[in-house]
């Protein structure tokens, strides 16, 4: 099983810190209110998926597949491939967010059409996978720093609690997959519940590991991607390819992967491999200390410096170097905003212009635009934000999309385009309800971003 996840990438200047947790082998997601009756506009949801196809070479994808499928995040090796060999059925118990079942149906449709997996929703108690909506308090009682997680060979949280210290729920002792349970927070935002469904269901049926070297995948502890990507669907399609079977060794799978990937992803045959180096544990530990719970400010800053030193010593110029600068920027914002800005500029430089780091750049753009708005530079903020609105929509990140739109509304206000600003702000609220949940959370985000506008601060308009 995998650690209790994940680094939650912040959306704008003073949003809460990232929260990884101690390394375990239970696939989970780190924690994020359920809206009831609301005076805000109706919640918006995403319609047709627009996943971007993978842009990696098949040689790199084969290496990634093997490391994802045959290693737990703790570093423990798995001796065999385990998967479902029969059609997979999924049932839902408990009362989650109102959109949860619809989001689950959309996800199952994607798994059938994009990954070719025979999976469907059922009401039968004999379902292979049970998605149980329980309170966050119950989840944290089971795994204190998790928002959601998946466990083999159980069908309820009560069953897990009675078996948690036994080998029955050990992923490393699993020889085949027949019955699993995913625990989702019932009192979360719609987006948090959906993100949990994507991450935990993907691991319930597929690979259990995470790799920081993957720029365009939910199988990555940086938590940039929250819905399954084109890369992820290719990995899952290969995972269930008829040429593979339950119980195969790493070497047996490695022998068959080149032909599988050549058939499933012919575009990857002509791309040169990048062969990104493995991510050393010292960098992982430093990032988790810098952005996770339990450390004091001095320890966090020292860890972020260590992560940057490792990234530099390794000669990285990929997204991990960018994330190292982003982490440092986050930690410097309160104490040294100008130095933090420098780090965000460096993060954007290392994220580069690759198609598989588009979403990374959208996150950094939200930070840079916030600085521009604070300085009264409306045109600069609009130039930073405009290219990334469609990015947030493409990757179905309503929280990020709402944040970018609210920043755009403040920039439009600064530019004197008041009517347009009002329309953008109103349009953002439906996405904010999906992304942030309760009315108070949405209104808090509105106030947070409005405080960036120097005109509103000057005239006490907040």
CSV table of C-alpha atoms in Angstrom, one decimal:
chain,number,residue,atom,x,y,z
A,1,UNK,CA,0.0,0.0,0.0
A,2,UNK,CA,1.0,3.6,-0.4
A,3,UNK,CA,1.7,6.5,1.9
A,4,UNK,CA,-1.1,8.7,3.1
A,5,UNK,CA,-0.9,11.4,0.4
A,6,UNK,CA,-0.2,14.0,-0.9
A,7,UNK,CA,1.4,17.3,-1.5
A,8,UNK,CA,-1.5,19.6,-2.1
A,9,UNK,CA,-0.3,22.3,-4.5
A,10,UNK,CA,-1.6,25.7,-3.2
A,11,UNK,CA,-3.6,27.9,-5.5
A,12,UNK,CA,-2.7,31.5,-4.5
A,13,UNK,CA,-0.6,33.4,-2.1
A,14,UNK,CA,-1.7,32.5,1.4
A,15,UNK,CA,-3.6,29.3,0.8
A,16,UNK,CA,-2.8,26.5,3.3
A,17,UNK,CA,0.4,24.6,3.3
A,18,UNK,CA,1.0,21.4,1.4
A,19,UNK,CA,0.5,18.2,3.5
A,20,UNK,CA,2.3,14.9,2.7
A,21,UNK,CA,2.3,12.3,5.4
A,22,UNK,CA,4.6,9.6,6.8
A,23,UNK,CA,5.5,6.9,4.4
A,24,UNK,CA,3.2,3.9,4.6
A,25,UNK,CA,1.9,1.4,2.1
A,26,UNK,CA,-1.7,2.5,2.1
A,27,UNK,CA,-2.8,4.5,-1.0
A,28,UNK,CA,-4.5,7.7,0.4
A,29,UNK,CA,-5.0,11.4,-0.3
A,30,UNK,CA,-4.2,14.2,2.2
A,31,UNK,CA,-7.1,16.0,3.7
A,32,UNK,CA,-9.1,19.2,2.3
A,33,UNK,CA,-17.4,21.2,3.6
A,34,UNK,CA,-20.3,20.1,2.1
A,35,UNK,CA,-22.5,22.8,0.8
A,36,UNK,CA,-26.1,22.7,1.8
A,37,UNK,CA,-28.6,25.4,0.7
A,38,UNK,CA,-26.7,28.2,-0.9
A,39,UNK,CA,-27.3,31.8,-1.8
A,40,UNK,CA,-24.5,31.5,-4.4
A,41,UNK,CA,-25.1,30.6,-8.1
A,42,UNK,CA,-25.5,26.9,-8.9
A,43,UNK,CA,-22.5,24.7,-8.8
A,44,UNK,CA,-20.9,24.1,-12.2
A,45,UNK,CA,-19.5,20.8,-13.4
A,46,UNK,CA,-17.3,19.7,-16.2
A,47,UNK,CA,-18.8,18.0,-19.3
A,48,UNK,CA,-16.8,16.3,-22.0
A,49,UNK,CA,-13.3,15.1,-20.9
A,50,UNK,CA,-10.4,16.6,-22.9
A,51,UNK,CA,-7.3,14.5,-21.8
A,52,UNK,CA,-4.1,15.4,-23.5
A,53,UNK,CA,-2.3,12.4,-25.1
A,54,UNK,CA,1.0,11.3,-23.5
A,55,UNK,CA,4.1,12.9,-25.0
A,56,UNK,CA,6.7,10.5,-23.7
A,57,UNK,CA,8.7,7.9,-25.6
A,58,UNK,CA,7.6,4.3,-25.2
A,59,UNK,CA,11.0,3.5,-23.8
A,60,UNK,CA,10.4,6.0,-20.9
A,61,UNK,CA,6.8,4.8,-20.5
A,62,UNK,CA,7.9,1.2,-20.2
A,63,UNK,CA,10.4,2.1,-17.4
A,64,UNK,CA,7.7,4.2,-15.7
A,65,UNK,CA,5.2,1.3,-15.9
A,66,UNK,CA,7.6,-1.1,-14.3
A,67,UNK,CA,8.5,1.2,-11.5
A,68,UNK,CA,4.9,2.0,-10.8
A,69,UNK,CA,3.7,-1.6,-10.9
A,70,UNK,CA,6.4,-3.4,-9.0
A,71,UNK,CA,7.3,-1.0,-6.2
A,72,UNK,CA,5.4,0.5,-3.3
A,73,UNK,CA,6.0,4.1,-2.5
A,74,UNK,CA,7.8,3.1,0.6
A,75,UNK,CA,10.4,1.5,-1.7
A,76,UNK,CA,9.4,-2.0,-1.0
A,77,UNK,CA,9.4,-4.2,-4.1
A,78,UNK,CA,6.4,-6.2,-5.3
A,79,UNK,CA,7.1,-9.7,-6.6
A,80,UNK,CA,4.2,-9.9,-9.0
A,81,UNK,CA,1.7,-8.0,-11.0
A,82,UNK,CA,-1.7,-8.1,-9.4
A,83,UNK,CA,-4.9,-7.0,-11.1
A,84,UNK,CA,-8.6,-8.0,-11.5
A,85,UNK,CA,-9.0,-10.8,-14.1
A,86,UNK,CA,-12.8,-10.6,-14.3
A,87,UNK,CA,-15.1,-7.7,-15.1
A,88,UNK,CA,-14.9,-5.2,-12.3
A,89,UNK,CA,-18.0,-4.0,-10.4
A,90,UNK,CA,-18.2,-0.9,-8.2
A,91,UNK,CA,-20.8,0.0,-5.6
A,92,UNK,CA,-21.3,3.1,-3.5
A,93,UNK,CA,-22.3,3.2,0.2
A,94,UNK,CA,-22.8,6.1,2.5
A,95,UNK,CA,-23.9,9.6,1.6
A,96,UNK,CA,-21.2,11.6,-0.1
A,97,UNK,CA,-21.3,15.0,-1.9
A,98,UNK,CA,-24.4,15.3,-4.2
A,99,UNK,CA,-22.2,15.1,-7.3
A,100,UNK,CA,-20.1,12.1,-6.3
A,101,UNK,CA,-22.1,9.4,-8.1
A,102,UNK,CA,-22.3,11.4,-11.3
A,103,UNK,CA,-18.5,12.0,-11.1
A,104,UNK,CA,-18.0,8.3,-10.5
A,105,UNK,CA,-20.1,7.4,-13.5
A,106,UNK,CA,-18.0,9.8,-15.7
A,107,UNK,CA,-14.8,8.2,-14.4
A,108,UNK,CA,-16.0,4.7,-15.1
A,109,UNK,CA,-17.0,5.7,-18.6
A,110,UNK,CA,-13.5,7.1,-19.1
A,111,UNK,CA,-12.0,3.9,-17.8
A,112,UNK,CA,-14.1,1.8,-20.3
A,113,UNK,CA,-13.5,4.0,-23.3
A,114,UNK,CA,-10.0,5.3,-22.8
A,115,UNK,CA,-8.4,2.4,-20.9
A,116,UNK,CA,-10.5,-0.4,-22.3
A,117,UNK,CA,-11.3,-1.8,-18.8
A,118,UNK,CA,-14.5,-3.7,-18.2
A,119,UNK,CA,-15.8,-1.8,-15.2
A,120,UNK,CA,-19.4,-0.8,-14.2
A,121,UNK,CA,-21.5,0.5,-11.3
A,122,UNK,CA,-23.7,-2.0,-9.4
A,123,UNK,CA,-25.9,-2.1,-6.3
A,124,UNK,CA,-24.9,-5.6,-5.4
A,125,UNK,CA,-23.2,-6.2,-2.1
A,126,UNK,CA,-20.8,-8.6,-3.8
A,127,UNK,CA,-19.1,-5.7,-5.8
A,128,UNK,CA,-15.4,-6.0,-6.3
A,129,UNK,CA,-14.8,-2.4,-5.2
A,130,UNK,CA,-16.8,-0.6,-2.5
A,131,UNK,CA,-16.7,3.2,-2.4
A,132,UNK,CA,-17.7,4.2,1.1
A,133,UNK,CA,-18.5,7.8,2.0
A,134,UNK,CA,-17.6,8.4,5.6
A,135,UNK,CA,-16.8,11.5,7.6
A,136,UNK,CA,-13.4,13.1,7.6
A,137,UNK,CA,-13.2,12.5,11.3
A,138,UNK,CA,-13.7,8.7,10.8
A,139,UNK,CA,-11.0,8.7,8.0
A,140,UNK,CA,-8.5,10.6,10.2
A,141,UNK,CA,-9.2,8.2,13.1
A,142,UNK,CA,-8.2,5.4,10.8
A,143,UNK,CA,-5.3,7.2,9.1
A,144,UNK,CA,-4.7,10.6,10.8
A,145,UNK,CA,-3.4,12.6,7.9
A,146,UNK,CA,-5.4,11.1,5.1
A,147,UNK,CA,-8.4,12.5,3.2
A,148,UNK,CA,-9.1,9.2,1.5
A,149,UNK,CA,-7.5,5.8,1.0
A,150,UNK,CA,-7.9,2.3,-0.5
A,151,UNK,CA,-7.4,-1.0,1.1
A,152,UNK,CA,-7.5,-4.6,-0.2
A,153,UNK,CA,-9.7,-7.5,1.0
A,154,UNK,CA,-12.3,-5.4,2.9
A,155,UNK,CA,-15.7,-3.9,2.1
A,156,UNK,CA,-16.2,-1.2,4.9
A,157,UNK,CA,-14.3,1.0,7.2
A,158,UNK,CA,-15.4,-1.1,10.2
A,159,UNK,CA,-14.0,-4.2,8.5
A,160,UNK,CA,-10.7,-2.4,7.8
A,161,UNK,CA,-10.4,-1.2,11.4
A,162,UNK,CA,-10.8,-4.8,12.7
A,163,UNK,CA,-8.2,-6.1,10.2
A,164,UNK,CA,-5.7,-3.2,10.0
A,165,UNK,CA,-2.9,-4.9,11.9
A,166,UNK,CA,-3.2,-8.1,10.0
A,167,UNK,CA,-1.6,-9.3,6.7
A,168,UNK,CA,-5.0,-9.5,5.2
A,169,UNK,CA,-4.8,-5.8,4.2
A,170,UNK,CA,-1.2,-5.8,3.1
A,171,UNK,CA,-0.7,-4.9,-0.5
A,172,UNK,CA,2.8,-6.6,-0.5
A,173,UNK,CA,1.2,-10.0,0.3
A,174,UNK,CA,-1.6,-9.7,-2.4
A,175,UNK,CA,-1.5,-12.3,-5.1
A,176,UNK,CA,-4.6,-11.2,-7.0
A,177,UNK,CA,-7.3,-8.5,-6.6
A,178,UNK,CA,-10.8,-9.5,-5.9
A,179,UNK,CA,-12.3,-7.2,-3.3
A,180,UNK,CA,-11.2,-3.7,-2.2
A,181,UNK,CA,-12.7,-0.6,-0.4
A,182,UNK,CA,-12.1,3.1,-1.1
A,183,UNK,CA,-12.9,5.5,1.7
A,184,UNK,CA,-14.1,9.0,0.5
A,185,UNK,CA,-14.8,12.0,2.8
A,186,UNK,CA,-18.6,12.6,2.8
A,187,UNK,CA,-18.2,16.1,4.2
A,188,UNK,CA,-15.8,17.5,1.5
A,189,UNK,CA,-16.1,19.7,-1.5
A,190,UNK,CA,-17.2,18.1,-4.7
A,191,UNK,CA,-13.8,18.4,-6.2
A,192,UNK,CA,-12.0,16.8,-3.3
A,193,UNK,CA,-14.4,13.8,-3.5
A,194,UNK,CA,-13.9,13.5,-7.2
A,195,UNK,CA,-10.1,13.8,-6.9
A,196,UNK,CA,-10.1,11.0,-4.4
A,197,UNK,CA,-12.2,8.8,-6.7
A,198,UNK,CA,-9.7,9.3,-9.6
A,199,UNK,CA,-6.6,8.7,-7.5
A,200,UNK,CA,-7.8,5.8,-5.3
A,201,UNK,CA,-9.8,4.0,-8.0
A,202,UNK,CA,-6.8,4.1,-10.3
A,203,UNK,CA,-4.7,2.5,-7.6
A,204,UNK,CA,-7.4,0.1,-6.6
A,205,UNK,CA,-7.3,-1.4,-10.1
A,206,UNK,CA,-3.7,-0.5,-11.2
A,207,UNK,CA,-0.3,0.6,-10.1
A,208,UNK,CA,0.3,1.4,-6.4
A,209,UNK,CA,3.5,3.5,-6.6
A,210,UNK,CA,4.0,7.3,-7.2
A,211,UNK,CA,7.0,8.8,-9.1
A,212,UNK,CA,8.0,12.4,-8.8
A,213,UNK,CA,9.7,12.2,-12.2
A,214,UNK,CA,6.3,11.9,-13.9
A,215,UNK,CA,5.2,15.4,-15.1
A,216,UNK,CA,1.7,14.5,-16.4
A,217,UNK,CA,0.2,11.9,-14.1
A,218,UNK,CA,-1.8,11.5,-10.9
A,219,UNK,CA,0.8,8.9,-10.0
A,220,UNK,CA,3.0,11.6,-8.6
A,221,UNK,CA,3.1,13.0,-5.0
A,222,UNK,CA,3.3,16.6,-6.2
A,223,UNK,CA,-0.5,16.5,-6.7
A,224,UNK,CA,-0.4,18.8,-9.6
A,225,UNK,CA,-2.8,16.5,-11.6
A,226,UNK,CA,-6.0,15.5,-9.8
A,227,UNK,CA,-7.9,13.7,-12.6
A,228,UNK,CA,-6.5,10.8,-14.7
A,229,UNK,CA,-4.5,12.1,-17.6
A,230,UNK,CA,-3.8,10.6,-21.0
A,231,UNK,CA,-0.6,9.1,-19.7
A,232,UNK,CA,-2.5,7.5,-16.8
A,233,UNK,CA,-5.1,6.0,-19.1
A,234,UNK,CA,-2.3,4.5,-21.3
A,235,UNK,CA,-0.7,3.0,-18.3
A,236,UNK,CA,-4.0,1.5,-17.2
A,237,UNK,CA,-4.8,0.2,-20.7
A,238,UNK,CA,-1.4,-1.5,-20.8
A,239,UNK,CA,-1.9,-2.8,-17.2
A,240,UNK,CA,-5.0,-4.7,-18.5
A,241,UNK,CA,-3.7,-5.7,-21.9
A,242,UNK,CA,-4.4,-9.3,-22.7
A,243,UNK,CA,-0.7,-10.0,-23.2
A,244,UNK,CA,-0.2,-9.5,-19.4
A,245,UNK,CA,-1.8,-11.6,-16.7
A,246,UNK,CA,-2.1,-11.7,-12.9
A,247,UNK,CA,1.0,-13.1,-11.1
A,248,UNK,CA,3.6,-12.1,-13.8
A,249,UNK,CA,7.1,-11.1,-12.6
A,250,UNK,CA,8.7,-7.8,-13.4
A,251,UNK,CA,11.0,-9.5,-16.0
A,252,UNK,CA,8.0,-11.2,-17.6
A,253,UNK,CA,6.1,-7.9,-17.9
A,254,UNK,CA,9.3,-6.1,-19.1
A,255,UNK,CA,9.6,-8.6,-22.0
A,256,UNK,CA,6.1,-8.0,-23.2
A,257,UNK,CA,5.8,-4.2,-22.6
A,258,UNK,CA,7.6,-3.0,-25.8
A,259,UNK,CA,5.2,-4.8,-28.1
A,260,UNK,CA,2.2,-3.7,-26.0
A,261,UNK,CA,3.2,0.0,-26.0
A,262,UNK,CA,4.1,-0.1,-29.7
A,263,UNK,CA,0.5,-1.3,-30.4
A,264,UNK,CA,-1.2,1.0,-28.0
A,265,UNK,CA,0.9,4.2,-28.4
A,266,UNK,CA,2.5,4.2,-31.9
A,267,UNK,CA,3.3,7.9,-31.5
A,268,UNK,CA,5.7,7.0,-28.7
A,269,UNK,CA,7.8,4.8,-30.9
A,270,UNK,CA,9.4,7.8,-32.7
A,271,UNK,CA,10.1,9.9,-29.7
A,272,UNK,CA,13.6,9.9,-28.1
A,273,UNK,CA,13.7,8.8,-24.5
A,274,UNK,CA,14.5,11.4,-21.8
A,275,UNK,CA,15.6,8.8,-19.3
A,276,UNK,CA,15.1,11.2,-16.4
A,277,UNK,CA,17.1,10.1,-13.4
A,278,UNK,CA,15.5,8.5,-10.4
A,279,UNK,CA,14.4,10.8,-7.6
A,280,UNK,CA,16.7,10.3,-4.6
A,281,UNK,CA,15.1,9.8,-1.2
A,282,UNK,CA,17.0,12.7,0.3
A,283,UNK,CA,15.1,15.1,-2.1
A,284,UNK,CA,11.8,13.4,-1.4
A,285,UNK,CA,12.3,13.7,2.3
A,286,UNK,CA,13.3,17.3,2.1
A,287,UNK,CA,10.2,18.2,0.0
A,288,UNK,CA,8.0,16.4,2.4
A,289,UNK,CA,9.5,18.1,5.4
A,290,UNK,CA,9.3,21.5,3.7
A,291,UNK,CA,5.7,21.3,2.7
A,292,UNK,CA,4.3,18.7,5.1
A,293,UNK,CA,3.0,18.8,8.7
A,294,UNK,CA,5.0,18.5,11.9
A,295,UNK,CA,8.0,20.8,11.1
A,296,UNK,CA,8.6,24.3,12.4
A,297,UNK,CA,9.3,27.2,10.1
A,298,UNK,CA,13.1,26.9,10.5
A,299,UNK,CA,13.0,23.2,9.7
A,300,UNK,CA,10.8,23.8,6.7
A,301,UNK,CA,13.1,26.4,5.2
A,302,UNK,CA,16.2,24.3,5.8
A,303,UNK,CA,14.5,21.4,4.1
A,304,UNK,CA,13.5,23.6,1.1
A,305,UNK,CA,17.1,24.7,0.8
A,306,UNK,CA,18.2,21.1,1.0
A,307,UNK,CA,15.8,20.2,-1.8
A,308,UNK,CA,17.2,23.0,-4.0
A,309,UNK,CA,20.7,21.9,-3.3
A,310,UNK,CA,19.9,18.3,-4.3
A,311,UNK,CA,18.1,19.4,-7.4
A,312,UNK,CA,21.1,21.6,-8.4
A,313,UNK,CA,23.6,18.9,-7.6
A,314,UNK,CA,21.7,16.4,-9.7
A,315,UNK,CA,21.8,18.8,-12.6
A,316,UNK,CA,18.0,18.7,-13.0
A,317,UNK,CA,16.4,21.0,-15.5
A,318,UNK,CA,13.0,19.2,-15.5
A,319,UNK,CA,9.7,19.8,-13.5
A,320,UNK,CA,11.3,18.6,-10.3
A,321,UNK,CA,13.7,21.5,-10.3
A,322,UNK,CA,10.7,23.8,-11.0
A,323,UNK,CA,8.8,22.3,-8.1
A,324,UNK,CA,11.8,22.8,-5.8
A,325,UNK,CA,11.8,26.5,-6.6
A,326,UNK,CA,8.0,26.6,-6.2
A,327,UNK,CA,8.3,25.0,-2.7
A,328,UNK,CA,10.9,27.6,-1.7
A,329,UNK,CA,8.7,30.4,-3.0
A,330,UNK,CA,5.8,29.1,-0.9
A,331,UNK,CA,7.9,29.1,2.3
A,332,UNK,CA,9.3,32.6,1.7
A,333,UNK,CA,6.0,34.4,0.9
A,334,UNK,CA,5.3,35.5,4.5
A,335,UNK,CA,8.8,36.5,5.5
A,336,UNK,CA,10.4,37.7,2.2
A,337,UNK,CA,7.9,38.3,-0.6
A,338,UNK,CA,10.5,39.6,-3.0
A,339,UNK,CA,12.6,36.6,-2.6
A,340,UNK,CA,9.5,34.4,-3.0
A,341,UNK,CA,8.8,36.2,-6.3
A,342,UNK,CA,12.2,35.3,-7.5
A,343,UNK,CA,11.6,31.7,-6.7
A,344,UNK,CA,8.3,31.6,-8.6
A,345,UNK,CA,10.0,33.2,-11.6
A,346,UNK,CA,12.7,30.4,-11.5
A,347,UNK,CA,10.0,27.8,-11.1
A,348,UNK,CA,8.2,29.0,-14.2
A,349,UNK,CA,11.5,29.0,-16.1
A,350,UNK,CA,12.2,25.4,-15.2
A,351,UNK,CA,8.7,24.3,-16.0
A,352,UNK,CA,9.5,25.6,-19.5
A,353,UNK,CA,7.2,25.3,-22.4
A,354,UNK,CA,6.7,21.5,-22.6
A,355,UNK,CA,3.2,20.3,-23.2
A,356,UNK,CA,3.4,18.1,-20.1
A,357,UNK,CA,4.1,21.0,-17.8
A,358,UNK,CA,1.2,23.2,-18.9
A,359,UNK,CA,-0.7,22.7,-15.7
A,360,UNK,CA,2.4,23.4,-13.6
A,361,UNK,CA,2.8,26.8,-15.3
A,362,UNK,CA,-0.9,27.6,-14.6
A,363,UNK,CA,-0.3,27.2,-10.9
A,364,UNK,CA,2.8,29.4,-11.0
A,365,UNK,CA,0.9,32.0,-13.1
A,366,UNK,CA,-1.7,32.4,-10.4
A,367,UNK,CA,1.2,33.3,-8.0
A,368,UNK,CA,2.8,35.7,-10.4
A,369,UNK,CA,-0.5,37.4,-11.3
A,370,UNK,CA,-1.2,37.9,-7.6
A,371,UNK,CA,2.1,39.9,-7.3
A,372,UNK,CA,1.2,41.9,-10.4
A,373,UNK,CA,-2.2,42.8,-9.1
A,374,UNK,CA,-0.8,43.8,-5.7
A,375,UNK,CA,1.6,46.1,-7.6
A,376,UNK,CA,-1.3,47.6,-9.6
A,377,UNK,CA,0.0,46.2,-12.9
A,378,UNK,CA,-3.4,45.1,-14.4
A,379,UNK,CA,-2.2,44.5,-18.0
A,380,UNK,CA,0.6,42.2,-16.8
A,381,UNK,CA,-1.7,40.2,-14.6
A,382,UNK,CA,-4.2,39.7,-17.5
A,383,UNK,CA,-1.4,38.6,-19.8
A,384,UNK,CA,-0.2,36.1,-17.2
A,385,UNK,CA,-3.7,34.7,-16.5
A,386,UNK,CA,-5.4,34.5,-19.9
A,387,UNK,CA,-3.5,31.6,-21.4
A,388,UNK,CA,-4.2,29.4,-18.4
A,389,UNK,CA,-8.0,29.6,-18.1
A,390,UNK,CA,-8.4,26.9,-20.7
A,391,UNK,CA,-5.6,24.9,-19.1
A,392,UNK,CA,-7.5,24.7,-15.8
A,393,UNK,CA,-10.7,23.8,-17.6
A,394,UNK,CA,-9.0,21.1,-19.7
A,395,UNK,CA,-7.6,19.5,-16.6
A,396,UNK,CA,-11.0,19.8,-14.8
A,397,UNK,CA,-9.5,21.7,-11.8
A,398,UNK,CA,-12.5,23.9,-10.7
A,399,UNK,CA,-10.6,25.3,-7.7
A,400,UNK,CA,-7.7,26.5,-9.9
A,401,UNK,CA,-10.1,27.8,-12.6
A,402,UNK,CA,-12.1,29.8,-10.0
A,403,UNK,CA,-9.0,31.2,-8.6
A,404,UNK,CA,-7.6,32.3,-12.0
A,405,UNK,CA,-11.0,33.8,-12.8
A,406,UNK,CA,-11.2,35.7,-9.6
A,407,UNK,CA,-7.7,37.1,-10.1
A,408,UNK,CA,-8.7,38.1,-13.6
A,409,UNK,CA,-11.7,39.9,-12.2
A,410,UNK,CA,-9.5,41.9,-9.9
A,411,UNK,CA,-7.1,42.7,-12.8
A,412,UNK,CA,-10.1,43.9,-14.9
A,413,UNK,CA,-11.3,46.1,-12.0
A,414,UNK,CA,-7.8,47.6,-11.8
A,415,UNK,CA,-7.9,48.3,-15.6
A,416,UNK,CA,-11.3,50.1,-15.2
A,417,UNK,CA,-13.2,47.3,-17.0
A,418,UNK,CA,-15.8,47.2,-14.2
A,419,UNK,CA,-18.7,45.5,-16.0
A,420,UNK,CA,-16.5,42.8,-17.5
A,421,UNK,CA,-14.9,42.2,-14.1
A,422,UNK,CA,-18.3,41.7,-12.5
A,423,UNK,CA,-19.3,39.2,-15.1
A,424,UNK,CA,-16.1,37.2,-14.7
A,425,UNK,CA,-16.4,37.2,-10.9
A,426,UNK,CA,-20.0,36.0,-11.1
A,427,UNK,CA,-19.1,33.3,-13.6
A,428,UNK,CA,-16.4,32.1,-11.3
A,429,UNK,CA,-18.7,31.3,-8.4
A,430,UNK,CA,-20.2,28.2,-9.9
A,431,UNK,CA,-16.7,26.7,-10.3
A,432,UNK,CA,-15.7,27.9,-6.8
A,433,UNK,CA,-18.7,26.0,-5.4
A,434,UNK,CA,-17.4,22.8,-7.0
A,435,UNK,CA,-13.8,23.5,-6.1
A,436,UNK,CA,-14.1,24.9,-2.6
A,437,UNK,CA,-17.4,23.5,-1.4
A,438,UNK,CA,-19.3,25.5,1.3
A,439,UNK,CA,-20.4,29.0,0.9
A,440,UNK,CA,-18.0,30.2,3.7
A,441,UNK,CA,-15.1,28.7,1.8
A,442,UNK,CA,-16.1,30.4,-1.4
A,443,UNK,CA,-16.6,33.7,0.3
A,444,UNK,CA,-13.3,33.4,2.0
A,445,UNK,CA,-11.6,32.9,-1.3
A,446,UNK,CA,-13.3,35.9,-2.7
A,447,UNK,CA,-12.1,38.1,0.2
A,448,UNK,CA,-8.6,36.6,0.0
A,449,UNK,CA,-8.1,37.6,-3.6
A,450,UNK,CA,-9.9,40.9,-3.3
A,451,UNK,CA,-7.3,41.9,-0.7
A,452,UNK,CA,-4.7,41.8,-3.4
A,453,UNK,CA,-6.3,44.8,-5.2
A,454,UNK,CA,-4.5,48.0,-4.0
A,455,UNK,CA,-7.5,50.2,-5.1
A,456,UNK,CA,-9.8,48.3,-2.8
A,457,UNK,CA,-7.4,48.4,0.1
A,458,UNK,CA,-6.9,52.1,-0.5
A,459,UNK,CA,-10.6,53.0,-0.4
A,460,UNK,CA,-11.7,50.4,2.1
A,461,UNK,CA,-13.9,48.6,-0.3
A,462,UNK,CA,-13.3,45.2,1.2
